[in-house]
XYZ file of C-alpha atoms in Angstrom:
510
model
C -22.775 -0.851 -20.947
C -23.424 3.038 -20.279
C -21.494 5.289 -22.603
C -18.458 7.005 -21.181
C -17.976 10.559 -22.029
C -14.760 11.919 -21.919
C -13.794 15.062 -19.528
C -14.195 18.308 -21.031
C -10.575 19.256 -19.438
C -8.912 16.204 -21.743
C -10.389 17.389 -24.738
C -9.633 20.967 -24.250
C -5.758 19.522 -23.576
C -5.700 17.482 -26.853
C -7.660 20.364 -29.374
C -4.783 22.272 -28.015
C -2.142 19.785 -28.902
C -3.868 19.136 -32.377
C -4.335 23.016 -33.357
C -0.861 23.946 -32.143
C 1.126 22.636 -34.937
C -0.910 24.269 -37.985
C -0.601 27.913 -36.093
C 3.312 27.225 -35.730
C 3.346 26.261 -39.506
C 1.457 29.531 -40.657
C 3.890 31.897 -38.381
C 6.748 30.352 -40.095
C 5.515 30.748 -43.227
C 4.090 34.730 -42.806
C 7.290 35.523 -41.146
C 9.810 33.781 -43.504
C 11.832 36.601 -44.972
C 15.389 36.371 -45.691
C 18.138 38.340 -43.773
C 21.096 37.555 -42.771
C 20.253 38.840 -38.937
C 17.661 36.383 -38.892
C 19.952 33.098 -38.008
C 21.786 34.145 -35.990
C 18.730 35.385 -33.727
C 16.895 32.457 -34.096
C 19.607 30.859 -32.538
C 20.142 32.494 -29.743
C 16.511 32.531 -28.898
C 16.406 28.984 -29.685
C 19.442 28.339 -27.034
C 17.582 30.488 -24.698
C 14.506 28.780 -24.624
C 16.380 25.185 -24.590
C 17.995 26.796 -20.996
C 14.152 27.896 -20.159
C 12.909 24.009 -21.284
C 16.076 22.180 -19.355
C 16.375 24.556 -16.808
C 16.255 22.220 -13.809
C 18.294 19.552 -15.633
C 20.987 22.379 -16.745
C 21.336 23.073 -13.149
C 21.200 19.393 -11.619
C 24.402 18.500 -14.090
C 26.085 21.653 -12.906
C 25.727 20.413 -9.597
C 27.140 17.390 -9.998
C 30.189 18.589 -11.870
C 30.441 21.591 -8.895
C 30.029 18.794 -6.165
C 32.557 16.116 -7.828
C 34.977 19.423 -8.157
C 34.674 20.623 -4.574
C 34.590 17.258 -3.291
C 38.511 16.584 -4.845
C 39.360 19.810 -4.122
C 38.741 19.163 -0.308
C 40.179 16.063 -0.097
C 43.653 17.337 0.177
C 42.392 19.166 3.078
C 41.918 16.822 6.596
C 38.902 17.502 7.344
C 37.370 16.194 11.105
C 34.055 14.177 11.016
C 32.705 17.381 12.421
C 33.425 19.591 9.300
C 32.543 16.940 7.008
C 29.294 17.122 8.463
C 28.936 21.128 8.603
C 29.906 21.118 4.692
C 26.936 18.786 4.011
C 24.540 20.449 6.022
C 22.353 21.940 3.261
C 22.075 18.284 1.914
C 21.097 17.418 5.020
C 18.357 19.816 4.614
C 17.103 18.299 1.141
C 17.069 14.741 2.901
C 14.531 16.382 5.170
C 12.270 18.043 2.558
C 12.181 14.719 0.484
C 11.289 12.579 3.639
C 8.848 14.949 4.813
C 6.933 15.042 1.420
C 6.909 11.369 1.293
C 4.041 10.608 3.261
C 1.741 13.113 2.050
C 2.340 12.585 -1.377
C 1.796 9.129 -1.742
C -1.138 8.972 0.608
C -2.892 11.842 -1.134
C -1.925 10.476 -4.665
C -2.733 7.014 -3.951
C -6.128 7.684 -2.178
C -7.306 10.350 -5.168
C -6.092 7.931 -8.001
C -7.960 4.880 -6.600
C -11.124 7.255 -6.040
C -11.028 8.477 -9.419
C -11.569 4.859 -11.003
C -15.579 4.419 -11.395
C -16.177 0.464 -11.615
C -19.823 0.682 -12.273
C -18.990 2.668 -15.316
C -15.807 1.331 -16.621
C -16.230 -1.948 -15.713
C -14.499 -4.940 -17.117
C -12.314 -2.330 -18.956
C -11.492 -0.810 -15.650
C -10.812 -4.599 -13.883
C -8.201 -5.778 -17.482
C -6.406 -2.360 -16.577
C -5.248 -2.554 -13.344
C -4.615 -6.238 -13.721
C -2.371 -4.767 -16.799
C -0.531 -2.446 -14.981
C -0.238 -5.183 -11.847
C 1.532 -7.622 -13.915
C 4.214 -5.076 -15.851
C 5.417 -3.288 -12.432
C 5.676 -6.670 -10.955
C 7.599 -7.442 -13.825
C 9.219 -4.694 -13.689
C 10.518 -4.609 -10.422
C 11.231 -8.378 -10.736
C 13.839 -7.514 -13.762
C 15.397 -5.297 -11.701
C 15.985 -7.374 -8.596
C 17.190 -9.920 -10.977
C 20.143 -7.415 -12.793
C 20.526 -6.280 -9.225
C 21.269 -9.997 -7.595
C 23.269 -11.051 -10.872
C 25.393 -7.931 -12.066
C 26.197 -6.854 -7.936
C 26.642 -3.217 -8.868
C 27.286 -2.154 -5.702
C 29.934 -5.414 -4.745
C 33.778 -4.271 -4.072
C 36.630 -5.029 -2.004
C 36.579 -2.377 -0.036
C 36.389 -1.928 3.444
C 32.807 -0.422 4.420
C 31.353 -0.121 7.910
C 27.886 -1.174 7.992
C 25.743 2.179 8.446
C 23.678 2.442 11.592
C 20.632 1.794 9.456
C 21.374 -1.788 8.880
C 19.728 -4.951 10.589
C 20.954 -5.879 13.825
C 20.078 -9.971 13.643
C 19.214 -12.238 11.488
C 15.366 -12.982 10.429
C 13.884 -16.237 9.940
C 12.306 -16.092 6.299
C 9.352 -17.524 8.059
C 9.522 -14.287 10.537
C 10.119 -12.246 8.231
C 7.302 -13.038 5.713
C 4.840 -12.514 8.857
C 6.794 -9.223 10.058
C 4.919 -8.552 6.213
C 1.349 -9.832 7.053
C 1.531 -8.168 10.107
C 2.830 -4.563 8.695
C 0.240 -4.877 5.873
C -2.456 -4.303 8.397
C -1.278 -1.955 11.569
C -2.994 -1.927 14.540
C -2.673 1.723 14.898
C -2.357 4.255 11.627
C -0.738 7.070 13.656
C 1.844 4.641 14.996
C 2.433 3.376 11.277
C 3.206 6.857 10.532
C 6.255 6.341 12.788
C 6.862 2.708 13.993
C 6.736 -0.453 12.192
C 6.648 -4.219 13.579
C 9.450 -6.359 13.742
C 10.734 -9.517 14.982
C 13.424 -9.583 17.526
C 14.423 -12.790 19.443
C 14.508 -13.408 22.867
C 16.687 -16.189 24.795
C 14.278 -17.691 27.544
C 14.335 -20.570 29.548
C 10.786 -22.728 29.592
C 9.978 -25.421 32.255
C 8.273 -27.920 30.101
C 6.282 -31.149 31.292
C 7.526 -34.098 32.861
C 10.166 -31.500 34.801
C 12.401 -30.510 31.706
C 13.689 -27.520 30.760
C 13.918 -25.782 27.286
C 16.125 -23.182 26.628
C 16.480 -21.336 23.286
C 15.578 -18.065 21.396
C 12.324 -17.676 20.343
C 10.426 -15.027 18.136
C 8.982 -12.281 20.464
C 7.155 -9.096 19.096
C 9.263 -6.081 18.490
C 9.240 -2.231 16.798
C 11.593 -0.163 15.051
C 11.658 3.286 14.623
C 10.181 4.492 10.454
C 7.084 4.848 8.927
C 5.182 1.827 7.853
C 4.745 2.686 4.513
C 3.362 -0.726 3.638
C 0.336 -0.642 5.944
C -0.572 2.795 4.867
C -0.026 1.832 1.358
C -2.958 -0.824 1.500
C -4.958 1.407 3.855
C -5.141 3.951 0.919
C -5.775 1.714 -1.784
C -8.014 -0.120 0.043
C -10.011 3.226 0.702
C -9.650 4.868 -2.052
C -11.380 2.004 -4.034
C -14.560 2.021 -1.322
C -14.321 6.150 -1.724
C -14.587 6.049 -5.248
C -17.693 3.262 -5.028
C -19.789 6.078 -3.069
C -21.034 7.948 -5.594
C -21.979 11.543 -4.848
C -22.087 10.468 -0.433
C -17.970 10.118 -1.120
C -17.724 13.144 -3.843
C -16.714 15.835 -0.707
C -13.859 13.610 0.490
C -13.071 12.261 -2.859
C -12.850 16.316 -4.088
C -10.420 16.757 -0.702
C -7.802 14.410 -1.444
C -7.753 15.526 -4.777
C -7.234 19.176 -4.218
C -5.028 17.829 -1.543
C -2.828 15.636 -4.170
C -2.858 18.846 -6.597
C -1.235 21.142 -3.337
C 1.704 18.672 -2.690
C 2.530 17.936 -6.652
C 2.652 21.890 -6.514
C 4.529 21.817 -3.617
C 6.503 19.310 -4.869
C 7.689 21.345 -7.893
C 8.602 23.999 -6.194
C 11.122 22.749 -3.332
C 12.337 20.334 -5.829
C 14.601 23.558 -7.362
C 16.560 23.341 -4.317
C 17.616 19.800 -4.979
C 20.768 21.450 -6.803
C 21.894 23.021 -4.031
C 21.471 19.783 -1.545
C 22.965 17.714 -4.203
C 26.159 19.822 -4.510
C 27.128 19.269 -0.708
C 26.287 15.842 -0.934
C 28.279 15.014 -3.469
C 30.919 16.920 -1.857
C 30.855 15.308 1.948
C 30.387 11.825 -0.062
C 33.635 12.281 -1.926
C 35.606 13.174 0.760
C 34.785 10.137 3.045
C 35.481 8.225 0.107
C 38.725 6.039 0.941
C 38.573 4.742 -3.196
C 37.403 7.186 -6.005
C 37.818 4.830 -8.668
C 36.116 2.286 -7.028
C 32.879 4.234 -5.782
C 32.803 5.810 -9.771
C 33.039 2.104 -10.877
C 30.100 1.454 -8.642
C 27.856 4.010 -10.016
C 28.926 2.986 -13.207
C 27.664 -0.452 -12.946
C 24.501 1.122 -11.238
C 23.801 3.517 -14.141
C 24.142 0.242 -16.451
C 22.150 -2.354 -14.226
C 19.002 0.358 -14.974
C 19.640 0.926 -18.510
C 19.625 -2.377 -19.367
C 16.631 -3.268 -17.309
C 14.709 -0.977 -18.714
C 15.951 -1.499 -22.235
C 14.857 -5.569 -21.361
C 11.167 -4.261 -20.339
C 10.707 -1.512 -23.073
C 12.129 -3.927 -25.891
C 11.296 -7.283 -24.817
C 8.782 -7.853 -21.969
C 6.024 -5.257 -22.861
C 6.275 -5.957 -26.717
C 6.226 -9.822 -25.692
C 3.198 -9.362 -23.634
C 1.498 -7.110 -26.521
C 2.040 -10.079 -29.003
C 0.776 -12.430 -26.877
C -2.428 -10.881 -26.306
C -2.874 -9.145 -29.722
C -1.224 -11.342 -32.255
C -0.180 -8.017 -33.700
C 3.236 -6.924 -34.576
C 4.437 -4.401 -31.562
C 7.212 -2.806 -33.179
C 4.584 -1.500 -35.596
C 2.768 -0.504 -32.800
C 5.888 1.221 -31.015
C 6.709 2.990 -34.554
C 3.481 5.299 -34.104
C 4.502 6.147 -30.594
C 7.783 7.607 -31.027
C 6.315 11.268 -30.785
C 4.796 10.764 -27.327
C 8.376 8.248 -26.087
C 10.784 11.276 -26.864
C 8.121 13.966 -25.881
C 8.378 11.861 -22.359
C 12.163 12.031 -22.620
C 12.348 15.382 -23.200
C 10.170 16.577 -20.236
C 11.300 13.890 -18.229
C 7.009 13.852 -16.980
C 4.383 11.686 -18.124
C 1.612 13.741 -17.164
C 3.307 16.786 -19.374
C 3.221 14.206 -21.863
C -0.290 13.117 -21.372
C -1.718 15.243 -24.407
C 1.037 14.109 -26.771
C 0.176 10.537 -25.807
C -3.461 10.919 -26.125
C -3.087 12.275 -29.916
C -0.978 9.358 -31.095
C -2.935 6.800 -29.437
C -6.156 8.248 -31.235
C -4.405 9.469 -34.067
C -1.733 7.054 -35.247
C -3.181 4.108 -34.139
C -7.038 5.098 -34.012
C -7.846 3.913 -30.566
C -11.186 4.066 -28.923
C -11.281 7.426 -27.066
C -13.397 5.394 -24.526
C -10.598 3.362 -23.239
C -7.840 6.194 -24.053
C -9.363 8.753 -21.787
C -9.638 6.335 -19.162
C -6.162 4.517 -19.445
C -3.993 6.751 -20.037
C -4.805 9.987 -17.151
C -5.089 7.003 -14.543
C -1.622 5.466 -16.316
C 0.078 8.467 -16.458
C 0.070 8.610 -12.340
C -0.350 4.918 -11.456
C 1.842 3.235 -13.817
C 5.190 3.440 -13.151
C 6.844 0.058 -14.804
C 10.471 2.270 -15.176
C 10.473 3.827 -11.514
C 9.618 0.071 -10.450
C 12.701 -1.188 -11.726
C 14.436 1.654 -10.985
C 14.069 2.198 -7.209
C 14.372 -2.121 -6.738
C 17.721 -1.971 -8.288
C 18.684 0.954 -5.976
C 17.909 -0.121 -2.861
C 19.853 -3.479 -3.756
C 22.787 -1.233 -4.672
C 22.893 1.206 -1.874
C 22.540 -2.556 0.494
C 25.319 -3.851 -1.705
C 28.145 -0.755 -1.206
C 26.705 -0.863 2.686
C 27.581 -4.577 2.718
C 24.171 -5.644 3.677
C 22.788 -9.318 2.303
C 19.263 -9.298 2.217
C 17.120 -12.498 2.693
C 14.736 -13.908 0.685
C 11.623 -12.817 2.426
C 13.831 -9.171 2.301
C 13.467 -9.332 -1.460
C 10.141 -10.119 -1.207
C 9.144 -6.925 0.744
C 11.141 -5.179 -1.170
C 9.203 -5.987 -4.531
C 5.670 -5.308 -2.947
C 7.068 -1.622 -1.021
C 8.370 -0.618 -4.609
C 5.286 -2.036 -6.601
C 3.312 -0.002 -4.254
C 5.395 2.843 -3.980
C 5.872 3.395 -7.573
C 1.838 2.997 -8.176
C 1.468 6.051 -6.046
C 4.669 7.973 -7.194
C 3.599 11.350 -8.927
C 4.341 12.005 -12.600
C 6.470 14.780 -12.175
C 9.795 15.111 -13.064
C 12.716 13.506 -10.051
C 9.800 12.097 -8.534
C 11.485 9.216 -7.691
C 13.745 10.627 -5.296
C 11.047 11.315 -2.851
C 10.131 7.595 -3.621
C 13.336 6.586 -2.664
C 13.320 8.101 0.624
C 10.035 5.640 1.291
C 11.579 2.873 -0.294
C 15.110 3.052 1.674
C 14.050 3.199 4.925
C 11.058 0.307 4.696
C 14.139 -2.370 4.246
C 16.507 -1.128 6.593
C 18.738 1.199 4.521
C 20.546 4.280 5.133
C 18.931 7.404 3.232
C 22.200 9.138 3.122
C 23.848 6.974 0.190
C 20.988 9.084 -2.283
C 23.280 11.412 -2.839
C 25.435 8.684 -5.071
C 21.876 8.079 -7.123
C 21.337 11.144 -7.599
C 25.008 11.799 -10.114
C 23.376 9.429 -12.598
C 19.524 10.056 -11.924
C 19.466 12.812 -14.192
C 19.391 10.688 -17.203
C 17.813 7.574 -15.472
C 15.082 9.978 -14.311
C 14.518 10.381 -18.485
C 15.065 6.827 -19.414
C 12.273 5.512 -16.757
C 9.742 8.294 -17.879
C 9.979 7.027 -21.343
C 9.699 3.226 -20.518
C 6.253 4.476 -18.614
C 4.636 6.178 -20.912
C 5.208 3.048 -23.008
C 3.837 0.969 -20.779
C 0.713 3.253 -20.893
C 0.091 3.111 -24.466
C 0.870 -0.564 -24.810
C -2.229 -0.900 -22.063
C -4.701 0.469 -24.259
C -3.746 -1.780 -27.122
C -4.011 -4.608 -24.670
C -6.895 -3.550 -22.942
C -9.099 -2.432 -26.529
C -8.294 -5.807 -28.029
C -9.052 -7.537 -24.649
C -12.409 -5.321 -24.709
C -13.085 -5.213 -27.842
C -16.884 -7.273 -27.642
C -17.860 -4.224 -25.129
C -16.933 -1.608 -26.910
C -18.764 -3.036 -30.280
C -21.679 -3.533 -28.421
C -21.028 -0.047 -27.679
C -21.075 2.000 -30.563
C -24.408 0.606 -32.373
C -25.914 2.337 -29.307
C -24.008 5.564 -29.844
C -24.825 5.382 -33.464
C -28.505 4.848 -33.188
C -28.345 8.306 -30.913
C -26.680 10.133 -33.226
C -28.796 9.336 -35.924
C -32.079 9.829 -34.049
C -30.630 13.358 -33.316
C -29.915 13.591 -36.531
C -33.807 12.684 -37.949
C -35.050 15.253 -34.834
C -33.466 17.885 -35.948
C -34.922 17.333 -39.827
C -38.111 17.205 -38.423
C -38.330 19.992 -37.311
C -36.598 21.967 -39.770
């Protein structure tokens, strides 16, 4: 097996992390002088740069509260459909950004993540990996279809028109697992980028042998307007893997999509600051064409919960399960030497902000080769997404549920490969997951407008499904270093023997 060096640019990240602590310790300590001035203006710089940290999520929750506010406020007012939709125009506008980002972003990210994997020189290690993070966002978004089906968050007595986004007619399960062969490989990418395949039915009449008739509906091909994010979805896996396997021939393509991934995460965090604004407006039209407060808050109560206790059920039961099982090793233990980089994810609400933090208690706490850390982890940090998984299945279920929309079995099943896939190539950056959403919704048929309802809860959920990935990502490299633990044995005499014939050089000459 040849010996994998780490990046210069992760080690640089984690000598930072590691030297930043002792240099904190020794300013304390050299500028520790008693006054009675000094509290006090320690706290207010501390509260200042809490606002600088939390900026974005300071200003999200104020524009909830602002949107709820103005939303009552104009409810005693009768407002026409027409102002309704002049007052959520600058929503509107944040709909637009998020579905015009979509595409980009999760071809670019998807294309430069499967590039980046090197098989020849990763290997098996590389192979027990991506099978790892296969199974736990399957699992994942299983869990939540499951909560979703069983708890009905979004069920209620009220009277709801269907929105114009729903399903006209009723698919076979038969049709409708095809209309999912069929979308998985388009005829045309530029036509997936804007039309997907359906099945619509046709009533004909049939002159069959022996002079009879048939007459019935029968399945004929069909298109409906939205992108067909599946087919480009397996498109860009599918070449990014055959991109990455080209060696320096692929390296000026491979370098493109990655600058080009880089640009729209920047991009990205930028026009993401005026998701406060949208959000305000949309919270605002939504509450006045509510007909039932209590009952929509109810709903987004029960939505809020269905997540939580998902991902509490993944974090606490299925990942630690599956660590056991392949281990034999106690993975509470294991969890207990990860609370650093958990709460650093919390707190940043990003995985790759919490990448360096992750690295250090992975090699630190729990002395993990830097061989499979360096590999896992980077790739993990942007590829597996076991929270957002869960997350995005149980909204779409929720938004179909207050829409009044039943969705088939062969529904469900699209529904848990779009938001496997989707969440694979989401970005790890923080409220990522509402441009993943606005992929997600309109693959199975449902209206992008309910986001706004997410988005009064996603502030926290946003935190909660950050954490649950970046445990995910460290409970992959116990799993993987136990499962390749023969390789990387066979590894290290190798790397020993070097160092010590470097070693026996350099006496020589000396």
């Amino acid at each position: 097996m040849e010996e994998i060096q780490p990046s210069s640019n992760d080690l640089d990240e984690l000598d930072s992390v590691e030297a930043t602590e002792p240099q904190e310790t020794q300013t304390r300590h050299k500028y520790n002088k008693p006054s009675a001035d000094v509290p006090s203006s320690q706290n207010g710089s501390n509260i200042v740069a809490f606002l600088k940290r939390n900026a974005f999520v300071v200003l999200t929750v104020i524009a909830v509260a602002l949107g709820i506010g103005l939303g009552f406020v104009l409810r005693h007012i009768n407002m026409s459909p027409s102002d309704i939709q002049y007052l959520t125009f600058p929503g509107e506008l944040l709909l637009r950004i998020l579905q015009m980002l979509a595409l980009p972003l999760i071809v670019s990210s998807l294309i430069s993540g499967m590039s980046s994997v090197d098989t020849k020189a990763y290997g098996k290690i590389g192979m027990r990996a991506f099978g790892y993070y296969l199974v736990t966002t399957m699992t994942a978004a299983f869990t939540g279809i499951a909560l979703a089906l069983l708890i009905q968050p979004g069920n209620s007595s009220r009277n709801t028109s269907v929105s114009s986004g729903g399903k006209t007619g009723t698919v076979q399960p038969v049709d409708s697992f095809l209309d999912l062969l069929r979308n998985m490989i388009p005829s045309n990418l530029v036509e997936a980028c804007f039309r997907k395949y359906i099945t619509v039915y046709s009533r004909r009449v049939f002159n069959m042998t022996e002079g009879t008739e048939y007459n019935g509906t029968i399945p004929v091909p069909g298109t409906s307007n939205g992108v067909n994010f599946f087919g480009l979805l397996v498109f860009c896996v599918a070449f990014g893997l055959i991109l990455g396997n080209m060696e320096t021939e692929g390296k000026p393509l491979k370098d493109f999509f990655d600058s080009l991934n880089k640009a729209i995460m920047q991009f990205v965090s930028i026009v993401i600051w005026y998701s406060p604004v949208g959000i305000l407006f949309l919270l605002a039209g939504q509450i006045v064409k509510m007909i039932d407060i209590g009952e929509i808050g109810h709903e987004v109560a029960m939505y809020a919960v269905t997540v939580i206790t998902g991902l509490v059920i993944h974090s606490l039961f299925t990942l630690p399960l599956i660590y056991f099982i392949v281990t034999r090793k106690n993975p509470y233990r294991f969890m207990s030497g990860i609370l650093q980089a958990i709460t650093t994810a919390f707190g940043t609400s990003s995985s790759s902000a919490t990448l360096p933090v992750t690295i250090h208690c992975m090699e630190e706490n729990h002395s993990m080769n830097k061989q499979v850390t360096r590999f896992i982890l980077p790739v993990g940090a942007t590829m597996n997404m076991d929270g957002g998984a869960l997350y995005e299945a149980v909204a779409a279920l929720f938004i179909a549920q207050i829409n009044n929309m039943e969705f088939s079995l062969g529904q469900i099943i699209v529904l848990s490969f779009i938001v496997t896939a989707v969440s694979t190539g989401s970005a790890g950056i923080p409220q990522a997951g509402m441009v993943s959403m606005m992929i997600v919704l309109p693959s199975v048929g449902l209206p992008t407008e309910d986001v706004s309802l997410l988005i009064i809860v996603d502030w926290i959920l946003d935190r909660l499904r950050t954490a649950t990935n970046v445990l995910g990502d460290c409970v992959g490299v116990g799993v993987v270093q136990h499962l390749s633990r023969h390789e990387l044995k066979n590894s290290r005499p190798a790397e020993e023997s070097l160092c010590q014939w470097k070693k026996s050089s350099s006496s020589t000459r000396l």
